[in-house]
mmCIF file of C-alpha atoms in Angstrom:
data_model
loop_
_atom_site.group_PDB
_atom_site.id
_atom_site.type_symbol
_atom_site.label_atom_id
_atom_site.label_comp_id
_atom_site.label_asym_id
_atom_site.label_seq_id
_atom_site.Cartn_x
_atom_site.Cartn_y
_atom_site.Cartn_z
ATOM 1 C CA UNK A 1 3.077 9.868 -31.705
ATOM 2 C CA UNK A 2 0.313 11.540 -33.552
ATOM 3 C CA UNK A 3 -2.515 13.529 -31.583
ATOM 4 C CA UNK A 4 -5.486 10.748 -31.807
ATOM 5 C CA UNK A 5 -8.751 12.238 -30.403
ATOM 6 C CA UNK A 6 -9.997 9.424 -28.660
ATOM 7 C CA UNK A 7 -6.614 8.234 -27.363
ATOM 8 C CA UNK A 8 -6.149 11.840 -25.948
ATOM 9 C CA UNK A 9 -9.926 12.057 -24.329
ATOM 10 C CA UNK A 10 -9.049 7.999 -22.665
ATOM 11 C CA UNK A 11 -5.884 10.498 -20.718
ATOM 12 C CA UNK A 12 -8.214 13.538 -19.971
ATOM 13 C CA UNK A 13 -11.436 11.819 -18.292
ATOM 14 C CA UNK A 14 -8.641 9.479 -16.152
ATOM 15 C CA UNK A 15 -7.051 12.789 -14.549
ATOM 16 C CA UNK A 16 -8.992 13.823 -12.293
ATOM 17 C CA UNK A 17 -9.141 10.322 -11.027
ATOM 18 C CA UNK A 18 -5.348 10.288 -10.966
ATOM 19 C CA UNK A 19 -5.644 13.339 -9.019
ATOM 20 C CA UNK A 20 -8.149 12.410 -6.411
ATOM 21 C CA UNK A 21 -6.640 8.400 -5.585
ATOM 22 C CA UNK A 22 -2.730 10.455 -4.936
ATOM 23 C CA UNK A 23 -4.259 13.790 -3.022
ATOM 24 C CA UNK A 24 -7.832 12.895 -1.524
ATOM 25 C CA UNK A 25 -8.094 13.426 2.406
ATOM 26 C CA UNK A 26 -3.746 13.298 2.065
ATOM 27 C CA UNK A 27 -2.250 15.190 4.935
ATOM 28 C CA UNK A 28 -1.819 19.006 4.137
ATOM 29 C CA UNK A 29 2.231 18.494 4.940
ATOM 30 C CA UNK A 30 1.827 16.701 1.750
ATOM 31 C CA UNK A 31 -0.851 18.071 0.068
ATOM 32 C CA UNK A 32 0.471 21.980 0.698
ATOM 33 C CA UNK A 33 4.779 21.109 0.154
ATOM 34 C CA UNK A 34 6.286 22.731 -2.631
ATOM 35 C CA UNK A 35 9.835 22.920 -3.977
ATOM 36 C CA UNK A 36 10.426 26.057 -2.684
ATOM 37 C CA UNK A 37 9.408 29.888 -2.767
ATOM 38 C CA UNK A 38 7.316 30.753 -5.703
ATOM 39 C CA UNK A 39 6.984 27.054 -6.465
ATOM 40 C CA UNK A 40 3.267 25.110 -6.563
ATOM 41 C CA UNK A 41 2.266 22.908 -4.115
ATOM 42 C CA UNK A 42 -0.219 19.496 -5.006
ATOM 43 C CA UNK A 43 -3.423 22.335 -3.494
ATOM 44 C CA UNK A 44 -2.545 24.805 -6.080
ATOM 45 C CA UNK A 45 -1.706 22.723 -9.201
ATOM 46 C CA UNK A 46 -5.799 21.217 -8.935
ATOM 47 C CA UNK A 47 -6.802 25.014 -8.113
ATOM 48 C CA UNK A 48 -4.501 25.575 -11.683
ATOM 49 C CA UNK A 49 -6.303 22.738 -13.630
ATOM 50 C CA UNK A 50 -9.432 24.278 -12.089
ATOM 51 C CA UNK A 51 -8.623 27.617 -13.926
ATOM 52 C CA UNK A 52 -7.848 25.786 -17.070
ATOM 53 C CA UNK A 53 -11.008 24.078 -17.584
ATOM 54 C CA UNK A 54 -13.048 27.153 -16.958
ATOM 55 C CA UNK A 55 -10.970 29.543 -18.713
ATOM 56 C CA UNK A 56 -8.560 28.045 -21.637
ATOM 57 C CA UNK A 57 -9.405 24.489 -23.499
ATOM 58 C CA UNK A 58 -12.200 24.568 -24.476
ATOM 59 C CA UNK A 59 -12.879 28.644 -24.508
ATOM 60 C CA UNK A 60 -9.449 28.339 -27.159
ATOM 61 C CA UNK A 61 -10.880 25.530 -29.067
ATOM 62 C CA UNK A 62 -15.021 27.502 -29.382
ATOM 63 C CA UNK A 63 -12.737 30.714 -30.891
ATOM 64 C CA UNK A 64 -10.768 28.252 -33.333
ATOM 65 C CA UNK A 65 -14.045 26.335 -34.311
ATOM 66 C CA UNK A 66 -16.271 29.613 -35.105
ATOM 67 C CA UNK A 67 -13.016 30.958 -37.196
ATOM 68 C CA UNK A 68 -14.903 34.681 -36.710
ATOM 69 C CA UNK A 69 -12.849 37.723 -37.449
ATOM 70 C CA UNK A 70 -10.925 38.025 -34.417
ATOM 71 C CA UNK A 71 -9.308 34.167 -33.710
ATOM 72 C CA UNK A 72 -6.928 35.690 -31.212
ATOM 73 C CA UNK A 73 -7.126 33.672 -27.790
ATOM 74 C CA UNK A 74 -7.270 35.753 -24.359
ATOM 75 C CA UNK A 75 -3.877 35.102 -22.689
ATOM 76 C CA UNK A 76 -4.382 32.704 -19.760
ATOM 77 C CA UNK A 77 -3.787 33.186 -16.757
ATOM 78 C CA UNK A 78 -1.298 31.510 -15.115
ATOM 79 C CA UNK A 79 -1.557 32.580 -11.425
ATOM 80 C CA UNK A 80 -5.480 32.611 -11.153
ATOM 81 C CA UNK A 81 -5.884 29.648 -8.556
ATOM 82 C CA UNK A 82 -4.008 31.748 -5.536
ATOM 83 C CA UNK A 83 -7.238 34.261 -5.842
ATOM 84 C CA UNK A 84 -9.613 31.729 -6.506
ATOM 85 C CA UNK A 85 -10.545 28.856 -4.468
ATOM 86 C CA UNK A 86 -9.216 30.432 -1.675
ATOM 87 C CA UNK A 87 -10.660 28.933 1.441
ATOM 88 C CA UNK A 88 -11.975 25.805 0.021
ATOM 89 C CA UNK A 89 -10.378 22.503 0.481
ATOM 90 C CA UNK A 90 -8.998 20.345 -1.623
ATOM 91 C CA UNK A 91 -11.805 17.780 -1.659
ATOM 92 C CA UNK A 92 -13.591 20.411 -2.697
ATOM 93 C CA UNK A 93 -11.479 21.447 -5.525
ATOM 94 C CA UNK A 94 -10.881 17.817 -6.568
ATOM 95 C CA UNK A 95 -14.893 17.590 -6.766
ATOM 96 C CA UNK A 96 -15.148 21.083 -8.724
ATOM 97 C CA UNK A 97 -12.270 20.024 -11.083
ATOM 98 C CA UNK A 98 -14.013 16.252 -11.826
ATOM 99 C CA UNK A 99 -17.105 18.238 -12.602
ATOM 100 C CA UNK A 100 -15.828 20.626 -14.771
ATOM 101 C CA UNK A 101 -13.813 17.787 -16.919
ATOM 102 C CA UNK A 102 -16.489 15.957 -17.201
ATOM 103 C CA UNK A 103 -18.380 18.925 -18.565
ATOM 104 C CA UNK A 104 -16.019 20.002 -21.162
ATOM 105 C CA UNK A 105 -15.557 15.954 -22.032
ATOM 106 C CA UNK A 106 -19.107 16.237 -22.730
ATOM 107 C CA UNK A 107 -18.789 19.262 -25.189
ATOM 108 C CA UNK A 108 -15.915 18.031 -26.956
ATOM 109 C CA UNK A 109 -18.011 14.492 -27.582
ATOM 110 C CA UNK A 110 -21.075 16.546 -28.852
ATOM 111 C CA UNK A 111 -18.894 18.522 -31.533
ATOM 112 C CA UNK A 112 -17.534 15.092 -33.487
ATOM 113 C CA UNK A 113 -14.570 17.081 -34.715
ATOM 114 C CA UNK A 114 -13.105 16.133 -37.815
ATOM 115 C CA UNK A 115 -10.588 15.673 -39.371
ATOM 116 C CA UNK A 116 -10.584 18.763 -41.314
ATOM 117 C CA UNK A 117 -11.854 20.819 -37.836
ATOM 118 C CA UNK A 118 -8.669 19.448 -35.981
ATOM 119 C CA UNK A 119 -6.296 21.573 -38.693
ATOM 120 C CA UNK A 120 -8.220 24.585 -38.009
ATOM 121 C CA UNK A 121 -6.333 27.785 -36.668
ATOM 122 C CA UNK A 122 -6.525 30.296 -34.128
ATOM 123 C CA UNK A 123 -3.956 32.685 -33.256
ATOM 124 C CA UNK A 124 -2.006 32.461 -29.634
ATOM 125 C CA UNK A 125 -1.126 35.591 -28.240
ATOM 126 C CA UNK A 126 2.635 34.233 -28.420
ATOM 127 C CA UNK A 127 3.094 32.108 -30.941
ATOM 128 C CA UNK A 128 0.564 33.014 -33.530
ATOM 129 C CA UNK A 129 -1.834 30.083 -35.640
ATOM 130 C CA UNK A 130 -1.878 27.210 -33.877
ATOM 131 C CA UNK A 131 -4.358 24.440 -34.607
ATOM 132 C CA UNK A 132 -6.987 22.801 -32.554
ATOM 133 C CA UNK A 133 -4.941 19.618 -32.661
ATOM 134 C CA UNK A 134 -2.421 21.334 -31.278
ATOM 135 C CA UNK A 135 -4.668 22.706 -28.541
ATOM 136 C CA UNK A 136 -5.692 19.645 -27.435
ATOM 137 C CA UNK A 137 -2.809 17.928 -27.638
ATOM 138 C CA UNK A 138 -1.705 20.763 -25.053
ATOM 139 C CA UNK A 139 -4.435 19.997 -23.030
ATOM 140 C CA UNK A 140 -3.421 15.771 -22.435
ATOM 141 C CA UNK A 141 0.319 17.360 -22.099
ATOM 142 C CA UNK A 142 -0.459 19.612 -19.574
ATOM 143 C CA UNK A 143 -2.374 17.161 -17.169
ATOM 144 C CA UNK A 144 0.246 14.696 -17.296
ATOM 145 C CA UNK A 145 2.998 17.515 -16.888
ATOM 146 C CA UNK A 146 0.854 18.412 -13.669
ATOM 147 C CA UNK A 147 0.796 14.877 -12.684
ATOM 148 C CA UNK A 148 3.891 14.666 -12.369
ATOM 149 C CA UNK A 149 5.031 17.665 -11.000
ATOM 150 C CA UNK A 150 2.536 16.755 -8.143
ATOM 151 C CA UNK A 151 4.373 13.517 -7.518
ATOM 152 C CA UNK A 152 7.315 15.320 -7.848
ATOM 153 C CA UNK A 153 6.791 17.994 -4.993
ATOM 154 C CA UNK A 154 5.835 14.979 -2.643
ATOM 155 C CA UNK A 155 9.142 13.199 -3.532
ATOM 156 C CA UNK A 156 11.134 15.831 -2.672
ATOM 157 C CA UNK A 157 9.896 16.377 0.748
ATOM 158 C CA UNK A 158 11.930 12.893 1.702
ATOM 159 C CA UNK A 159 15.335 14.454 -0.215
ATOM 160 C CA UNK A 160 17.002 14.371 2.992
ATOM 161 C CA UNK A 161 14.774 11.352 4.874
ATOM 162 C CA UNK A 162 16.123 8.880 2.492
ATOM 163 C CA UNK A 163 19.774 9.574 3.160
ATOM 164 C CA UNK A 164 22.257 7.975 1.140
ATOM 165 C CA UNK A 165 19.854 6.892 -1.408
ATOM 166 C CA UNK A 166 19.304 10.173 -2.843
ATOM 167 C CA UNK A 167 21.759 9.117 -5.550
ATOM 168 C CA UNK A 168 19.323 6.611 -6.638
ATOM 169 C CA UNK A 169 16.125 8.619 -7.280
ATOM 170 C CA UNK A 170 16.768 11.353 -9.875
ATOM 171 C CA UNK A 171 13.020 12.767 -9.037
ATOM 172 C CA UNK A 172 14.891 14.915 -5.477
ATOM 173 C CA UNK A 173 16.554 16.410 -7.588
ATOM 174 C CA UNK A 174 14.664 17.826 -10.606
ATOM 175 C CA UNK B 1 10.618 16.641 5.947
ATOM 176 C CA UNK B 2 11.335 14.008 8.787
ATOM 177 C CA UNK B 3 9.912 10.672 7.536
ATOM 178 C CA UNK B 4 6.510 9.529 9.282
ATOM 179 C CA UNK B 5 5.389 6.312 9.707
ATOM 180 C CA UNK B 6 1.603 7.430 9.657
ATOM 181 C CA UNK B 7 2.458 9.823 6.498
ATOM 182 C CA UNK B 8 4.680 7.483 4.876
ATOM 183 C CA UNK B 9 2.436 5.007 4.863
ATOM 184 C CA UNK B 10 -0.604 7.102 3.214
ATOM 185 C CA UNK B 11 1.161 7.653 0.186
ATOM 186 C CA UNK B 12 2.243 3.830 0.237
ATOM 187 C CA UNK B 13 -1.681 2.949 0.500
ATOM 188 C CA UNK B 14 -2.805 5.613 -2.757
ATOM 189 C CA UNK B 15 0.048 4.611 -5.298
ATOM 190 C CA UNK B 16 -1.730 1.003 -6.047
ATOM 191 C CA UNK B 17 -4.826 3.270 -6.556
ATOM 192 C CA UNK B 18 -2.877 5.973 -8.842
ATOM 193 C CA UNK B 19 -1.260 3.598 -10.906
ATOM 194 C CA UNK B 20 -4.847 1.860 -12.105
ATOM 195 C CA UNK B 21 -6.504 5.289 -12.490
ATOM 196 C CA UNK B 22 -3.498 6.374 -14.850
ATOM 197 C CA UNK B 23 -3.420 3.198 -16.812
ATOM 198 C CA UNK B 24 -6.155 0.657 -16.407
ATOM 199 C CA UNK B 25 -7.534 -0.192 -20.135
ATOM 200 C CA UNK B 26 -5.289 2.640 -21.377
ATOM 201 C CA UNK B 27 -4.478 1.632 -24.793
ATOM 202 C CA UNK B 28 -1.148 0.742 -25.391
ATOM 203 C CA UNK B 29 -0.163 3.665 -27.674
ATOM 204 C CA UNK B 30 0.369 4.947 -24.089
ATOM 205 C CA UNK B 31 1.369 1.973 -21.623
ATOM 206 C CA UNK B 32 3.852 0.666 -24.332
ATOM 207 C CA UNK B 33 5.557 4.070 -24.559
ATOM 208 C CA UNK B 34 8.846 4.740 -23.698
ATOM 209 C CA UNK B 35 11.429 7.905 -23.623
ATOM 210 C CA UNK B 36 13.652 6.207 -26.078
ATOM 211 C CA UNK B 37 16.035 2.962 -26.172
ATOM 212 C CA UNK B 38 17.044 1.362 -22.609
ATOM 213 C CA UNK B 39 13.889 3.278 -21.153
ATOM 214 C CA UNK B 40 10.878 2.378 -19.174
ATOM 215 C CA UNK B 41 7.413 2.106 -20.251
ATOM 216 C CA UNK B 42 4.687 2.392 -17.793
ATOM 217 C CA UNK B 43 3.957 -1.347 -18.441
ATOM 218 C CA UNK B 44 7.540 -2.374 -17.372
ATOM 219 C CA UNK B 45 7.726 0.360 -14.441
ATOM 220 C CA UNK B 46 4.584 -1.616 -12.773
ATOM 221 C CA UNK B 47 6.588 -4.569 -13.524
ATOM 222 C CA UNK B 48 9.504 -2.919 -11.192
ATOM 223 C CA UNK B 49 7.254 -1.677 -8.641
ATOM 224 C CA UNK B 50 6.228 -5.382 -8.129
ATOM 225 C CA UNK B 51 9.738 -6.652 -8.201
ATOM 226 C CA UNK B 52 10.255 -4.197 -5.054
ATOM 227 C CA UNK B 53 7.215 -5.861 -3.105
ATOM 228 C CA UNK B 54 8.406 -9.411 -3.178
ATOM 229 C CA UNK B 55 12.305 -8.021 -2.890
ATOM 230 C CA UNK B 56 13.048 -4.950 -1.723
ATOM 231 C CA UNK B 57 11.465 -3.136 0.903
ATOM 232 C CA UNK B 58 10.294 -5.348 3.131
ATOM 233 C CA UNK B 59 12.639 -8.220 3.118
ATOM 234 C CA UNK B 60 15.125 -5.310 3.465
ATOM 235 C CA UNK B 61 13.080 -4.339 6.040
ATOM 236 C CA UNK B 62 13.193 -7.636 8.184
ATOM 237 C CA UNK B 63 16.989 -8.060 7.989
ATOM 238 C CA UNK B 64 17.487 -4.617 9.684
ATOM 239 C CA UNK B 65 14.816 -5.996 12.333
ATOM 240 C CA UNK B 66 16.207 -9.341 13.013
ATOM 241 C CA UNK B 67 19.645 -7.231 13.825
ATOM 242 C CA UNK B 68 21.339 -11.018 12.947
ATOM 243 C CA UNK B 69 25.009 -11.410 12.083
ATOM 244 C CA UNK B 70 24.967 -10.172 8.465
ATOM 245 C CA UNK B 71 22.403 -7.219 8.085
ATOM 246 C CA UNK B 72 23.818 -7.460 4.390
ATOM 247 C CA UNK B 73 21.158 -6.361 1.916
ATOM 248 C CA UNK B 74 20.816 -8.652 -1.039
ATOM 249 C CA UNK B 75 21.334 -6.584 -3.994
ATOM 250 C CA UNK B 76 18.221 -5.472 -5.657
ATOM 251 C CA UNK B 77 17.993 -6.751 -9.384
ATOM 252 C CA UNK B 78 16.244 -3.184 -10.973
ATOM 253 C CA UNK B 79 15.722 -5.194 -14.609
ATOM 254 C CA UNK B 80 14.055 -8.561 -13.068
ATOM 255 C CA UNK B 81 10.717 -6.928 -14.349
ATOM 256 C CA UNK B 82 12.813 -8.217 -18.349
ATOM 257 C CA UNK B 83 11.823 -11.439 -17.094
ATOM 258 C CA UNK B 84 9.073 -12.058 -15.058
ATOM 259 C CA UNK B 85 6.031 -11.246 -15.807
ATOM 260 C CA UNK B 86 6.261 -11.425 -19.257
ATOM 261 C CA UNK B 87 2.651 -12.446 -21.395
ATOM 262 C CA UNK B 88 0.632 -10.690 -18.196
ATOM 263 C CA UNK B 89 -2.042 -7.966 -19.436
ATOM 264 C CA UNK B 90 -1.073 -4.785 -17.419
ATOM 265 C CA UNK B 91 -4.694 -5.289 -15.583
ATOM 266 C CA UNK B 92 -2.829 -8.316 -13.992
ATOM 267 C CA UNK B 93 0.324 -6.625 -13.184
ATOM 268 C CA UNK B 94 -2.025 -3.633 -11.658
ATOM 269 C CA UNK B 95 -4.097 -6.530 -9.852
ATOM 270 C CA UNK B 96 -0.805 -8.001 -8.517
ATOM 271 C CA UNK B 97 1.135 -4.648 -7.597
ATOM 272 C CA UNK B 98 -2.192 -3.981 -5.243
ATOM 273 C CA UNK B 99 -2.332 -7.319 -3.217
ATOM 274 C CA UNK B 100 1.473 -7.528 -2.491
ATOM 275 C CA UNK B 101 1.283 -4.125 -1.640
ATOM 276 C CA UNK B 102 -1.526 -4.537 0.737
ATOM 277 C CA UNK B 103 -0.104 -7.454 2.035
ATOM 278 C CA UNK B 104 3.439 -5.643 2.712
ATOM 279 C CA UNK B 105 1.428 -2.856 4.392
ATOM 280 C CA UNK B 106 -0.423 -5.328 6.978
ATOM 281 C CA UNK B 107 2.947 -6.620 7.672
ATOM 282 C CA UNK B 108 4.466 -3.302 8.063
ATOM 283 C CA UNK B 109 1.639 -1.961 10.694
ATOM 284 C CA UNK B 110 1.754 -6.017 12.473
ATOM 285 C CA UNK B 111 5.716 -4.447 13.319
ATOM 286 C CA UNK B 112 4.029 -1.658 15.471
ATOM 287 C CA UNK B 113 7.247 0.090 14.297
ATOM 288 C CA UNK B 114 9.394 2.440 17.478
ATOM 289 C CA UNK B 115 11.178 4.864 16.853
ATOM 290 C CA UNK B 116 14.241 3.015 18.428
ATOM 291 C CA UNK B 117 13.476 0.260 15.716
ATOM 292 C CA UNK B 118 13.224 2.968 12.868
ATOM 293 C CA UNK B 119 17.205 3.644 13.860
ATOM 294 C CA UNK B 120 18.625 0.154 13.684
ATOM 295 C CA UNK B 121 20.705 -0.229 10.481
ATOM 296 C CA UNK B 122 21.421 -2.354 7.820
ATOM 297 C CA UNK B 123 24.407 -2.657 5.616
ATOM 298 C CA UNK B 124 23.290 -1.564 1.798
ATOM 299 C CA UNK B 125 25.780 -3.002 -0.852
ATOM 300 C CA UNK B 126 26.827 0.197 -1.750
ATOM 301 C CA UNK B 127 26.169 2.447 0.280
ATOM 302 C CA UNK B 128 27.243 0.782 3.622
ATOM 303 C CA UNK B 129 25.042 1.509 7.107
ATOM 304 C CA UNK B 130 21.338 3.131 6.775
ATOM 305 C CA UNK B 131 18.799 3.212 9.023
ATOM 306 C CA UNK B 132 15.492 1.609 8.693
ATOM 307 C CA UNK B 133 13.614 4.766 8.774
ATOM 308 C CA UNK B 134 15.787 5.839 5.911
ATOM 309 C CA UNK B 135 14.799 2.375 4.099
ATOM 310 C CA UNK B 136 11.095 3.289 4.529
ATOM 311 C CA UNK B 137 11.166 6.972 3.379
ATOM 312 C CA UNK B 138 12.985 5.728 0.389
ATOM 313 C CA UNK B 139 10.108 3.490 -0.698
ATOM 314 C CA UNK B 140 7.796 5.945 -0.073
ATOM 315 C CA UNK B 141 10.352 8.432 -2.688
ATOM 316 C CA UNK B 142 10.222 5.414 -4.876
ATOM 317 C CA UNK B 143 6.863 5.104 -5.431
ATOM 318 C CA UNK B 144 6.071 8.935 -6.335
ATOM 319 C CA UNK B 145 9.190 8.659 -8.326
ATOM 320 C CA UNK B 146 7.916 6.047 -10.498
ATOM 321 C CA UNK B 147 4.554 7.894 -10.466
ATOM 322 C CA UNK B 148 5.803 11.128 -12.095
ATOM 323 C CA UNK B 149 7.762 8.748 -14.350
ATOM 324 C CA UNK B 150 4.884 7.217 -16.090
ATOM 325 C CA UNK B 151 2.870 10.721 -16.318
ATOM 326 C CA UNK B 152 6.389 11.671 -17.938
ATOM 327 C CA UNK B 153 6.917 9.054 -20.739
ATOM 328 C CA UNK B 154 2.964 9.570 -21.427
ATOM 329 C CA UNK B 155 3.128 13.552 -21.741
ATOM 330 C CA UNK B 156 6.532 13.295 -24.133
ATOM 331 C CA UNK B 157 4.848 11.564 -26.647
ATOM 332 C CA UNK B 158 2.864 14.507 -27.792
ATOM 333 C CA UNK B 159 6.432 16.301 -27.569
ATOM 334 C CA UNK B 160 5.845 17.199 -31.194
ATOM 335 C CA UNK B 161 1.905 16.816 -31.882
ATOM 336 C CA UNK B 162 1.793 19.673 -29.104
ATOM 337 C CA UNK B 163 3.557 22.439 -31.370
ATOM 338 C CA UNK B 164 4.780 25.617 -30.008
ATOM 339 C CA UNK B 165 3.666 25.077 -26.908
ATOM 340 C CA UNK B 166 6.370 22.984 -26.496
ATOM 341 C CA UNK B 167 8.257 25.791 -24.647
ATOM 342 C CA UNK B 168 5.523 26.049 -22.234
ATOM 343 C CA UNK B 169 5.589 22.514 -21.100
ATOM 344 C CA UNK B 170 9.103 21.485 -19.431
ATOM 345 C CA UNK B 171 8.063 18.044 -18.743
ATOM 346 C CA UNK B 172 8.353 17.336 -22.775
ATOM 347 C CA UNK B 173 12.463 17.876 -22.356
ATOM 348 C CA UNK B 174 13.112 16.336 -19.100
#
């Protein structure tokens, strides 16, 4: 499927919905589980999304859409959300995360890319040009990857509470 | 993990909620997507959800209570959704997913569930005794299963509008 702006935006504005009906006021032995050491738990994948909308979407797609000298994009940061946030609750960072969607939602409706804007280039600090379509692609990707990988880490808490039936749900073990 | 009735059931409550948040009015670009031949859309896995409702969980349920001569569970049909339900907008399927799950919630908190009654068994077709509290957590599995499926099929159609950052996103090759 091609990237389609609008189709992309109707995923983007419904995350942090998705987010808030699965995790809202959810008991911290779900919302806290992870899949093990130095895996994320359903609290640190918002405080992640968090940390993207402040820091990579739409910061990457303002250096693309200038196309100044430098179109190199500041490497993200990947681990951001265990030093901030720390201390507030997840309501809290379910609240701060619809905000700053809706904020960046906002900006991307006032520039009325085009066409011709969406094959524009920037340079990632990995994989050199890119193009904004390809950056926003990223972006719907990325909150549906998180999606699931929150659904995911709550799944496997039951790998052993379902018993037999663990043959029968592929998600324990992914 | 151990399975709780009280936990268990919150995530039961929010997946009615999750679903229509993900896919209400989504167009169906999206809802119609698959992973390929002989795979699920999210259309058809809200289909399957509802097939588990009126089937599954808590008629499965209600033969391990009744502790009757042949605890037997009928075998659960995992392609009725084919056939029912076909010509239904997936606002009605998302309408009708909600009120049977409701409805099997009220029944499942009418039980006042023990923990002696969470042991009984019941013979699965396959895999021969398991215990009603195994029965529950596996619905509970189910559910986020199905959630992190439709996130899944959704995020791996941008598989190749996202471009390199293909590598960075593991859900686009599950």
């Amino acid at each position: 499927m091609e990237f389609d702006l609008e189709q992309g935006i109707a995923v983007l504005q419904r995350t942090p919905h998705v987010l808030r009906a699965m995790l809202a006021t959810l008991a911290p032995a779900w919302t806290d589980a992870t899949e093990g050491p130095e895996t994320w738990s359903p609290y640190v994948i918002v405080g992640h999304l968090i940390h993207g909308e402040r820091t990579d979407w739409i910061p990457r797609a303002q250096i693309i859409l200038v196309q100044g000298a430098s179109r190199r994009f500041t490497p993200y940061d990947r681990f951001a959300q265990f030093r901030e946030g720390r201390g507030k609750s997840l309501v809290e960072l379910l609240d701060e995360f619809a905000g700053l969607r809706a904020d960046n939602l906002a900006t991307l409706a006032r520039w009325r890319l085009t066409g011709a804007q969406l094959a524009l280039e920037g340079q990632h600090p990995e994989f050199g040009a890119v193009t904004l379509r390809q950056l926003l692609a990223t972006w719907v990707a990325h909150d549906l990857g998180h999606v699931a990988q929150a659904a995911r880490v709550m799944a496997k808490q039951y790998r052993e509470a379902v018993g037999p039936w663990r043959a029968y749900l592929p998600i324990l073990d992914r």
